[in-house]
Tab-separated table of C-alpha atoms and ligand atoms in Angstrom:
chain	number	residue	atom	x	y	z
A	1354	MET	CA	40.792	-22.271	-64.780
A	1355	LYS	CA	37.040	-22.972	-64.586
A	1356	LYS	CA	35.543	-23.347	-68.215
A	1357	ARG	CA	31.959	-22.074	-68.637
A	1358	ILE	CA	29.639	-23.833	-70.827
A	1359	ALA	CA	26.414	-22.755	-72.266
A	1360	VAL	CA	24.067	-25.640	-72.770
A	1361	VAL	CA	21.044	-25.317	-75.095
A	1362	ALA	CA	19.471	-28.684	-75.171
A	1363	GLY	CA	16.690	-27.490	-77.599
A	1364	ASP	CA	13.880	-29.867	-78.595
A	1365	GLY	CA	12.992	-33.420	-78.889
A	1366	ILE	CA	15.646	-35.898	-78.353
A	1367	GLY	CA	18.063	-32.974	-78.128
A	1368	ILE	CA	17.040	-32.811	-74.545
A	1369	GLU	CA	17.875	-36.442	-73.702
A	1370	VAL	CA	21.088	-36.687	-75.686
A	1371	THR	CA	22.480	-33.432	-74.283
A	1372	ARG	CA	21.874	-34.794	-70.772
A	1373	GLU	CA	24.132	-37.740	-71.652
A	1374	ALA	CA	26.743	-35.529	-73.444
A	1375	VAL	CA	27.059	-33.273	-70.288
A	1376	LYS	CA	27.282	-36.498	-68.029
A	1377	VAL	CA	30.077	-37.863	-69.984
A	1378	LEU	CA	31.837	-34.378	-70.307
A	1379	GLN	CA	31.679	-33.951	-66.601
A	1380	ALA	CA	33.060	-37.424	-65.945
A	1381	ALA	CA	36.127	-36.855	-68.227
A	1382	ALA	CA	36.733	-33.394	-66.725
A	1383	GLN	CA	36.608	-34.731	-63.236
A	1384	VAL	CA	39.087	-37.526	-64.063
A	1385	GLY	CA	41.313	-34.864	-65.684
A	1386	GLY	CA	41.012	-32.623	-62.620
A	1387	HIS	CA	39.078	-29.837	-64.329
A	1388	GLU	CA	36.147	-27.933	-63.420
A	1389	LEU	CA	33.382	-27.171	-65.874
A	1390	ALA	CA	30.518	-25.016	-65.133
A	1391	CYS	CA	27.431	-25.898	-67.325
A	1392	THR	CA	24.601	-23.358	-67.451
A	1393	GLU	CA	21.345	-24.465	-69.090
A	1394	PHE	CA	19.139	-22.310	-71.371
A	1395	ASP	CA	15.654	-23.256	-72.268
A	1396	TRP	CA	15.681	-21.879	-75.741
A	1397	GLY	CA	13.532	-24.019	-78.069
A	1398	ALA	CA	9.984	-24.885	-79.065
A	1399	GLU	CA	8.295	-24.787	-75.579
A	1400	ARG	CA	9.681	-21.342	-74.734
A	1401	TYR	CA	8.688	-20.104	-78.256
A	1402	LEU	CA	5.105	-21.394	-78.057
A	1403	ARG	CA	4.768	-19.992	-74.501
A	1404	GLU	CA	6.397	-16.553	-74.993
A	1405	ARG	CA	7.035	-16.144	-78.821
A	1406	VAL	CA	10.776	-15.932	-77.955
A	1407	SER	CA	13.256	-17.911	-80.011
A	1408	LEU	CA	16.752	-16.444	-79.426
A	1409	PRO	CA	16.177	-13.885	-76.600
A	1410	PRO	CA	17.197	-10.251	-77.263
A	1411	GLY	CA	20.791	-9.725	-76.129
A	1412	ALA	CA	21.455	-13.545	-76.008
A	1413	LEU	CA	24.522	-13.425	-78.385
A	1414	GLU	CA	26.209	-10.625	-76.407
A	1415	MET	CA	25.495	-12.534	-73.222
A	1416	LEU	CA	26.989	-15.698	-74.513
A	1417	ARG	CA	30.147	-13.888	-75.818
A	1418	ARG	CA	30.649	-12.146	-72.492
A	1419	ASP	CA	29.925	-15.068	-70.070
A	1420	PHE	CA	30.991	-18.316	-71.817
A	1421	ASP	CA	33.868	-20.026	-73.259
A	1422	VAL	CA	31.832	-22.405	-75.452
A	1423	ILE	CA	28.286	-23.431	-76.456
A	1424	LEU	CA	26.843	-26.965	-76.573
A	1425	LEU	CA	23.655	-27.248	-78.615
A	1426	GLY	CA	21.464	-30.338	-78.705
A	1427	ALA	CA	18.916	-30.183	-81.550
A	1428	LEU	CA	16.028	-27.900	-82.660
A	1429	GLY	CA	12.794	-28.777	-84.321
A	1430	ASP	CA	9.164	-29.435	-83.214
A	1431	PRO	CA	6.160	-30.397	-85.362
A	1432	ARG	CA	4.101	-27.718	-83.718
A	1433	ILE	CA	6.236	-25.177	-85.523
A	1434	PRO	CA	6.251	-26.437	-89.095
A	1435	ASP	CA	8.052	-23.538	-90.557
A	1436	MET	CA	11.012	-24.190	-88.194
A	1437	SER	CA	11.117	-20.407	-87.561
A	1438	HIS	CA	12.324	-20.777	-83.946
A	1439	ALA	CA	14.907	-23.347	-84.892
A	1440	LYS	CA	16.273	-21.146	-87.731
A	1441	ASP	CA	16.359	-18.122	-85.351
A	1442	ILE	CA	18.423	-20.094	-82.785
A	1443	LEU	CA	20.765	-22.129	-85.094
A	1444	PHE	CA	21.324	-19.575	-87.724
A	1445	GLY	CA	21.224	-16.777	-85.126
A	1446	MET	CA	24.260	-18.402	-83.568
A	1447	ARG	CA	26.034	-19.485	-86.846
A	1448	PHE	CA	25.745	-16.002	-88.484
A	1449	GLY	CA	25.522	-13.780	-85.402
A	1450	LEU	CA	28.598	-15.398	-83.775
A	1451	ASP	CA	30.293	-15.592	-87.145
A	1452	LEU	CA	30.917	-19.397	-86.659
A	1453	TYR	CA	32.392	-19.631	-90.145
A	1454	ALA	CA	34.074	-22.982	-89.906
A	1455	ASN	CA	31.745	-25.972	-89.693
A	1456	LEU	CA	33.910	-28.963	-88.597
A	1457	ARG	CA	32.392	-32.424	-89.475
A	1458	PRO	CA	34.647	-35.357	-88.749
A	1459	VAL	CA	33.946	-38.563	-90.734
A	1460	LYS	CA	35.652	-41.233	-88.598
A	1461	LEU	CA	34.849	-44.833	-88.466
A	1462	LEU	CA	34.850	-46.081	-84.833
A	1463	HIS	CA	34.257	-49.640	-85.537
A	1464	PRO	CA	34.330	-51.700	-88.844
A	1465	LYS	CA	30.774	-52.969	-88.342
A	1466	LEU	CA	29.334	-49.677	-88.636
A	1467	THR	CA	30.141	-48.901	-92.294
A	1468	PRO	CA	27.770	-49.881	-95.133
A	1469	LEU	CA	31.017	-50.184	-97.358
A	1470	ARG	CA	32.239	-53.714	-98.104
A	1471	ASP	CA	35.873	-54.556	-96.957
A	1472	ARG	CA	36.523	-51.092	-95.346
A	1473	GLY	CA	38.079	-50.744	-91.939
A	1474	VAL	CA	38.656	-47.986	-89.447
A	1475	GLU	CA	41.924	-46.987	-91.341
A	1476	ASP	CA	39.882	-46.282	-94.418
A	1477	LEU	CA	37.551	-43.679	-93.070
A	1478	ASP	CA	39.196	-40.768	-91.111
A	1479	PHE	CA	38.766	-37.391	-92.581
A	1480	VAL	CA	37.334	-34.042	-91.685
A	1481	ILE	CA	34.951	-31.999	-93.730
A	1482	VAL	CA	35.503	-28.200	-93.323
A	1483	ARG	CA	32.191	-26.637	-94.295
A	1484	GLU	CA	31.918	-22.938	-94.978
A	1485	ASN	CA	29.219	-21.931	-92.521
A	1486	THR	CA	28.358	-18.188	-93.052
A	1487	GLU	CA	27.609	-17.588	-96.685
A	1488	GLY	CA	26.849	-19.340	-99.895
A	1489	LEU	CA	23.277	-20.342	-100.585
A	1490	TYR	CA	22.410	-19.902	-96.833
A	1491	VAL	CA	22.474	-16.052	-96.740
A	1492	ALA	CA	18.652	-15.813	-97.390
A	1493	MET	CA	19.136	-13.346	-100.077
A	1494	GLY	CA	16.590	-13.453	-102.882
A	1495	GLY	CA	12.969	-13.211	-103.272
A	1496	ASN	CA	9.702	-14.076	-105.170
A	1497	PHE	CA	7.964	-12.476	-108.079
A	1498	LYS	CA	4.424	-13.234	-108.827
A	1499	LYS	CA	4.503	-15.827	-105.849
A	1500	GLY	CA	1.826	-18.424	-106.091
A	1501	THR	CA	1.053	-17.886	-109.659
A	1502	ARG	CA	2.124	-20.060	-112.605
A	1503	ASP	CA	4.435	-17.029	-113.482
A	1504	GLU	CA	6.245	-17.292	-110.237
A	1505	VAL	CA	9.949	-16.390	-110.197
A	1506	ALA	CA	12.125	-17.487	-107.134
A	1507	LEU	CA	15.615	-16.206	-106.788
A	1508	GLN	CA	17.981	-17.595	-104.139
A	1509	GLU	CA	21.423	-15.944	-104.368
A	1510	ASP	CA	24.683	-17.763	-103.734
A	1511	VAL	CA	27.052	-15.321	-101.990
A	1512	ASN	CA	30.732	-16.027	-102.190
A	1513	THR	CA	32.955	-13.320	-100.841
A	1514	TYR	CA	36.671	-13.079	-101.140
A	1515	LYS	CA	37.006	-12.700	-97.408
A	1516	GLY	CA	34.669	-15.606	-96.713
A	1517	VAL	CA	36.399	-17.938	-99.137
A	1518	GLU	CA	39.784	-16.908	-98.130
A	1519	ARG	CA	39.135	-17.496	-94.358
A	1520	ILE	CA	37.591	-20.937	-94.769
A	1521	ILE	CA	40.334	-22.235	-97.061
A	1522	ARG	CA	42.929	-20.735	-94.763
A	1523	PHE	CA	41.279	-22.335	-91.754
A	1524	ALA	CA	41.277	-25.759	-93.496
A	1525	PHE	CA	45.090	-25.416	-94.329
A	1526	ASP	CA	45.718	-24.383	-90.717
A	1527	TYR	CA	43.504	-27.031	-89.345
A	1528	ALA	CA	45.399	-29.737	-91.447
A	1529	ARG	CA	48.790	-28.523	-90.296
A	1530	ALA	CA	47.788	-28.267	-86.640
A	1531	HIS	CA	46.295	-31.751	-86.650
A	1532	GLY	CA	49.192	-33.638	-88.490
A	1533	ARG	CA	47.161	-34.073	-91.639
A	1534	LYS	CA	49.054	-33.954	-94.958
A	1535	ARG	CA	46.337	-33.619	-97.586
A	1536	LEU	CA	43.761	-31.014	-98.192
A	1537	LEU	CA	41.115	-31.237	-100.825
A	1538	MET	CA	39.061	-28.430	-102.045
A	1539	SER	CA	35.667	-29.212	-103.692
A	1540	ASP	CA	33.549	-26.904	-105.704
A	1541	LYS	CA	31.522	-26.835	-108.876
A	1542	SER	CA	33.642	-24.299	-110.827
A	1543	ASN	CA	32.953	-26.098	-114.141
A	1544	ALA	CA	29.391	-24.878	-114.035
A	1545	LEU	CA	29.519	-21.976	-111.592
A	1546	GLY	CA	31.879	-19.681	-113.394
A	1547	TYR	CA	31.673	-16.850	-111.000
A	1548	GLY	CA	31.198	-17.861	-107.472
A	1549	HIS	CA	33.214	-21.124	-107.546
A	1550	ASP	CA	35.914	-19.681	-109.891
A	1551	LEU	CA	36.674	-17.423	-106.803
A	1552	TRP	CA	37.173	-20.673	-104.846
A	1553	GLN	CA	39.655	-21.807	-107.499
A	1554	ARG	CA	41.553	-18.599	-107.465
A	1555	VAL	CA	41.690	-18.333	-103.675
A	1556	PHE	CA	42.855	-21.954	-103.319
A	1557	ALA	CA	45.536	-21.399	-106.021
A	1558	GLU	CA	46.611	-18.347	-104.016
A	1559	LEU	CA	46.904	-20.087	-100.718
A	1560	ALA	CA	48.246	-23.464	-101.685
A	1561	PRO	CA	51.937	-22.283	-102.062
A	1562	GLN	CA	51.774	-20.900	-98.550
A	1563	TYR	CA	51.447	-24.413	-97.239
A	1564	PRO	CA	54.047	-26.316	-99.092
A	1565	ASP	CA	53.902	-29.017	-96.369
A	1566	ILE	CA	50.280	-29.873	-97.123
A	1567	GLU	CA	49.451	-31.501	-100.533
A	1568	SER	CA	46.616	-29.624	-102.110
A	1569	ARG	CA	44.017	-31.126	-104.516
A	1570	HIS	CA	40.796	-30.386	-106.084
A	1571	LEU	CA	37.755	-32.399	-107.052
A	1572	TYR	CA	34.495	-31.197	-108.464
A	1573	ILE	CA	31.629	-31.916	-105.930
A	1574	ASP	CA	29.953	-34.511	-107.924
A	1575	ASN	CA	33.274	-36.528	-108.295
A	1576	LEU	CA	33.819	-36.048	-104.595
A	1577	ALA	CA	30.518	-37.692	-103.760
A	1578	PHE	CA	31.484	-40.543	-105.945
A	1579	GLN	CA	35.061	-40.885	-104.629
A	1580	MET	CA	33.737	-40.857	-100.938
A	1581	VAL	CA	32.065	-44.093	-101.519
A	1582	LYS	CA	34.636	-45.576	-103.851
A	1583	ASN	CA	37.784	-44.879	-102.164
A	1584	PRO	CA	37.366	-42.842	-98.852
A	1585	ALA	CA	40.895	-43.569	-97.628
A	1586	GLN	CA	42.291	-40.883	-99.993
A	1587	PHE	CA	40.842	-38.070	-97.975
A	1588	GLU	CA	42.242	-36.230	-94.970
A	1589	VAL	CA	40.765	-32.805	-94.942
A	1590	ILE	CA	37.977	-31.674	-97.339
A	1591	VAL	CA	37.058	-27.882	-97.571
A	1592	THR	CA	33.987	-26.988	-99.391
A	1593	CYS	CA	31.126	-24.353	-99.548
A	1594	ASN	CA	28.094	-24.243	-97.167
A	1595	MET	CA	25.510	-26.285	-99.298
A	1596	PHE	CA	27.931	-28.917	-100.647
A	1597	GLY	CA	29.276	-29.254	-97.039
A	1598	ASP	CA	25.797	-29.897	-95.840
A	1599	ILE	CA	25.125	-32.620	-98.341
A	1600	VAL	CA	28.466	-34.440	-98.292
A	1601	SER	CA	28.524	-34.376	-94.416
A	1602	ASP	CA	25.440	-36.348	-94.449
A	1603	LEU	CA	26.936	-38.755	-97.045
A	1604	GLY	CA	29.944	-39.120	-94.621
A	1605	ALA	CA	27.755	-39.769	-91.676
A	1606	SER	CA	26.248	-42.626	-93.632
A	1607	LEU	CA	29.554	-44.158	-94.383
A	1608	VAL	CA	30.458	-44.290	-90.648
A	1609	GLY	CA	27.313	-45.502	-88.925
A	1610	GLY	CA	24.561	-42.778	-89.528
A	1611	LEU	CA	23.561	-39.493	-88.052
A	1612	GLY	CA	23.167	-40.896	-84.580
A	1613	LEU	CA	26.979	-40.959	-84.488
A	1614	ALA	CA	27.901	-37.751	-86.134
A	1615	PRO	CA	29.435	-34.904	-84.247
A	1616	SER	CA	30.135	-31.327	-85.412
A	1617	GLY	CA	31.605	-28.068	-84.340
A	1618	ASN	CA	30.752	-24.468	-85.487
A	1619	VAL	CA	33.918	-22.645	-85.000
A	1620	ASN	CA	35.045	-18.944	-84.911
A	1621	PRO	CA	38.783	-19.348	-84.235
A	1622	ASP	CA	38.801	-15.830	-82.743
A	1623	GLY	CA	35.710	-15.901	-80.636
A	1624	LEU	CA	33.064	-18.164	-79.065
A	1625	SER	CA	32.326	-21.484	-80.790
A	1626	MET	CA	29.282	-23.781	-80.734
A	1627	PHE	CA	29.202	-27.565	-80.799
A	1628	GLU	CA	26.239	-29.592	-81.931
A	1629	PRO	CA	25.499	-33.215	-83.086
A	1630	VAL	CA	24.641	-33.330	-86.831
A	1631	HIS	CA	21.199	-34.998	-86.268
A	1632	GLY	CA	17.966	-33.343	-85.762
A	1633	SER	CA	15.306	-33.280	-82.881
A	1634	ALA	CA	13.618	-36.590	-84.111
A	1635	PRO	CA	10.239	-35.903	-82.626
A	1636	LYS	CA	9.113	-39.469	-83.233
A	1637	TYR	CA	11.671	-40.673	-80.479
A	1638	ALA	CA	11.461	-37.825	-78.125
A	1639	GLY	CA	10.912	-38.491	-74.359
A	1640	GLN	CA	11.308	-42.282	-74.871
A	1641	ASN	CA	14.927	-42.589	-73.807
A	1642	VAL	CA	15.774	-44.488	-76.922
A	1643	ALA	CA	17.726	-41.898	-78.948
A	1644	ASN	CA	21.445	-42.628	-79.573
A	1645	PRO	CA	23.396	-40.152	-77.551
A	1646	LEU	CA	26.757	-40.969	-79.098
A	1647	GLY	CA	26.655	-38.173	-81.752
A	1648	ALA	CA	25.975	-35.678	-78.902
A	1649	ILE	CA	28.625	-37.347	-76.618
A	1650	LEU	CA	31.291	-37.210	-79.469
A	1651	THR	CA	30.262	-33.657	-79.992
A	1652	ALA	CA	31.171	-32.945	-76.323
A	1653	GLY	CA	34.463	-34.683	-77.065
A	1654	MET	CA	35.079	-32.182	-79.721
A	1655	LEU	CA	34.084	-29.342	-77.366
A	1656	LEU	CA	36.650	-30.583	-74.839
A	1657	ASP	CA	39.394	-30.688	-77.521
A	1658	HIS	CA	38.430	-27.139	-78.513
A	1659	LEU	CA	38.756	-25.939	-74.832
A	1660	GLY	CA	42.269	-27.426	-74.924
A	1661	LEU	CA	41.479	-30.579	-72.946
A	1662	SER	CA	42.760	-32.926	-75.497
A	1663	GLN	CA	43.367	-35.934	-73.007
A	1664	GLU	CA	39.882	-35.650	-71.902
A	1665	ALA	CA	38.561	-35.523	-75.451
A	1666	ALA	CA	40.481	-38.754	-76.384
A	1667	TRP	CA	39.093	-40.488	-73.375
A	1668	VAL	CA	35.521	-39.651	-74.513
A	1669	GLU	CA	36.259	-41.072	-78.010
A	1670	GLU	CA	37.869	-44.194	-76.512
A	1671	ALA	CA	34.828	-44.756	-74.374
A	1672	ALA	CA	32.534	-44.327	-77.362
A	1673	LYS	CA	34.518	-46.843	-79.338
A	1674	ALA	CA	34.519	-49.371	-76.374
A	1675	SER	CA	30.794	-48.977	-75.995
A	1676	ILE	CA	30.361	-49.823	-79.836
A	1677	ALA	CA	32.832	-52.708	-79.659
A	1678	GLU	CA	31.148	-54.113	-76.574
A	1679	GLY	CA	27.507	-53.582	-77.958
A	1680	LYS	CA	26.668	-51.265	-75.052
A	1681	THR	CA	24.549	-49.082	-77.355
A	1682	THR	CA	21.040	-48.223	-78.059
A	1683	ARG	CA	18.782	-50.263	-80.375
A	1684	ASP	CA	19.601	-48.423	-83.680
A	1685	LEU	CA	23.254	-49.796	-83.363
A	1686	GLY	CA	22.079	-53.208	-82.293
A	1687	GLY	CA	22.329	-52.884	-78.577
A	1688	SER	CA	19.664	-52.921	-75.974
A	1689	LEU	CA	20.525	-50.013	-73.736
A	1690	LYS	CA	18.496	-46.846	-73.177
A	1691	THR	CA	19.830	-43.381	-73.843
A	1692	SER	CA	20.672	-42.684	-70.157
A	1693	GLU	CA	22.189	-46.133	-69.813
A	1694	VAL	CA	24.706	-45.414	-72.691
A	1695	GLY	CA	25.638	-42.260	-70.992
A	1696	ASP	CA	26.205	-44.005	-67.641
A	1697	TRP	CA	28.177	-46.692	-69.253
A	1698	LEU	CA	30.608	-44.160	-71.015
A	1699	ALA	CA	30.866	-42.097	-67.775
A	1700	ASN	CA	31.652	-45.246	-65.771
A	1701	PHE	CA	34.106	-46.383	-68.317
A	1702	ILE	CA	36.131	-43.160	-68.160
A	1703	ALA	CA	35.983	-43.030	-64.353
A	1704	ALA	CA	37.115	-46.530	-63.956
A	1705	ARG	CA	39.718	-46.669	-66.622
A	1706	TYR	CA	41.544	-43.548	-66.530
A	1707	PRO	CA	42.474	-42.258	-63.094
A	1708	ALA	CA	45.676	-44.327	-62.979
A	1709	ARG	CA	46.491	-43.092	-66.345
A	1710	SER	CA	46.143	-39.473	-66.144
A	1711	VAL	CA	49.516	-37.950	-65.900
A	1712	PRO	CA	49.963	-34.834	-63.835
A	1713	THR	CA	51.942	-33.058	-66.378
A	1714	ASN	CA	48.821	-33.171	-68.734
A	1715	ARG	CA	46.910	-31.130	-66.025
A	1716	ARG	CA	46.182	-27.473	-66.591
B	731	IPM	C1	22.826	-29.262	-90.677
B	731	IPM	C2	21.410	-29.010	-90.939
B	731	IPM	C3	21.003	-27.661	-91.092
B	731	IPM	C4	21.763	-26.992	-92.338
B	731	IPM	C5	19.554	-27.452	-91.354
B	731	IPM	C6	18.730	-27.999	-90.139
B	731	IPM	C7	19.144	-25.950	-91.628
B	731	IPM	O1	21.156	-29.901	-92.074
B	731	IPM	O2	23.365	-28.797	-89.630
B	731	IPM	O3	23.567	-29.963	-91.399
B	731	IPM	O4	21.408	-27.168	-93.413
B	731	IPM	O5	22.960	-26.440	-91.958
B	732	MG	MG1	22.630	-31.072	-92.801
């Protein structure tokens, strides 16, 4: 069956890296004998500046009705300093589509990419499952006496039983489905005695339902410490929205930087959205120099989500090969342009896999 992909390239380098992600996605699908229909949407800064429209009215309903998955590039433009259009679109999708599980793999694709001494690919291969719809991101709060020396600013941290239960359950199920044996929950319950005490209680409630998964807990500060000291101990990490945001950047730095970090915003019962972790990098926009591998690896996650796991594996193999052979953009030491990296990966997949694709794997 033809899968329908909504493509929102967004702003800045989002436009260039998404083009390459689509190129590689289509190459893998073609080799695998699948048809993917990509439809582009021009939501982003230009449209917002022109028409004052960020996420158009009815957009979420349309996406749910007409698409199987969303690919997002990046949002952000210096001409819109409060990022209002970016927040409307990104948070509009995350909250509006209830994309409660933010999957952020931390996987080393080549030993030369890690800043850690004496660590190899076998030491860095875990997934952060970040809660994506509540916590400190709910925008509840307010100011009192704003702009004066007496100002009070409140920012509420919302943790609901439903929200905590479903993300921890998702993480256990994810571990099980992906052959992972260890799940670590991280919070700050030693200081946050209400909200994160709830995380403790829910984790204790769910762990016995997954006797095949070894469950563990670390406070978030210790997790940050341990991620650098001994990252091999982790397989799946589940944590709240804000902590997940922070440790996923730390994780990205351990495996080569934001230019290589993919992510998925998943609603297991509905439409999901995939986006690289990096931003729109206005400084590099339009120069064909941005590293497209984060977006391409994101496209790989998207393929996996659509059930095309063989094609997803090809994308990752191609990315690994490009890094090993130095066929990368300058940030990773290569000399290729953004579009040349995409071409290289697409050609790699087309040249390497036709003979290998097994008919029984076809859907
Ligand atoms: C991320 C980003 C966003 C977040 C920003 C742009 C609001 O940092 O996806 O990690 O905090 O979720
Ligand atoms: Mg972030």
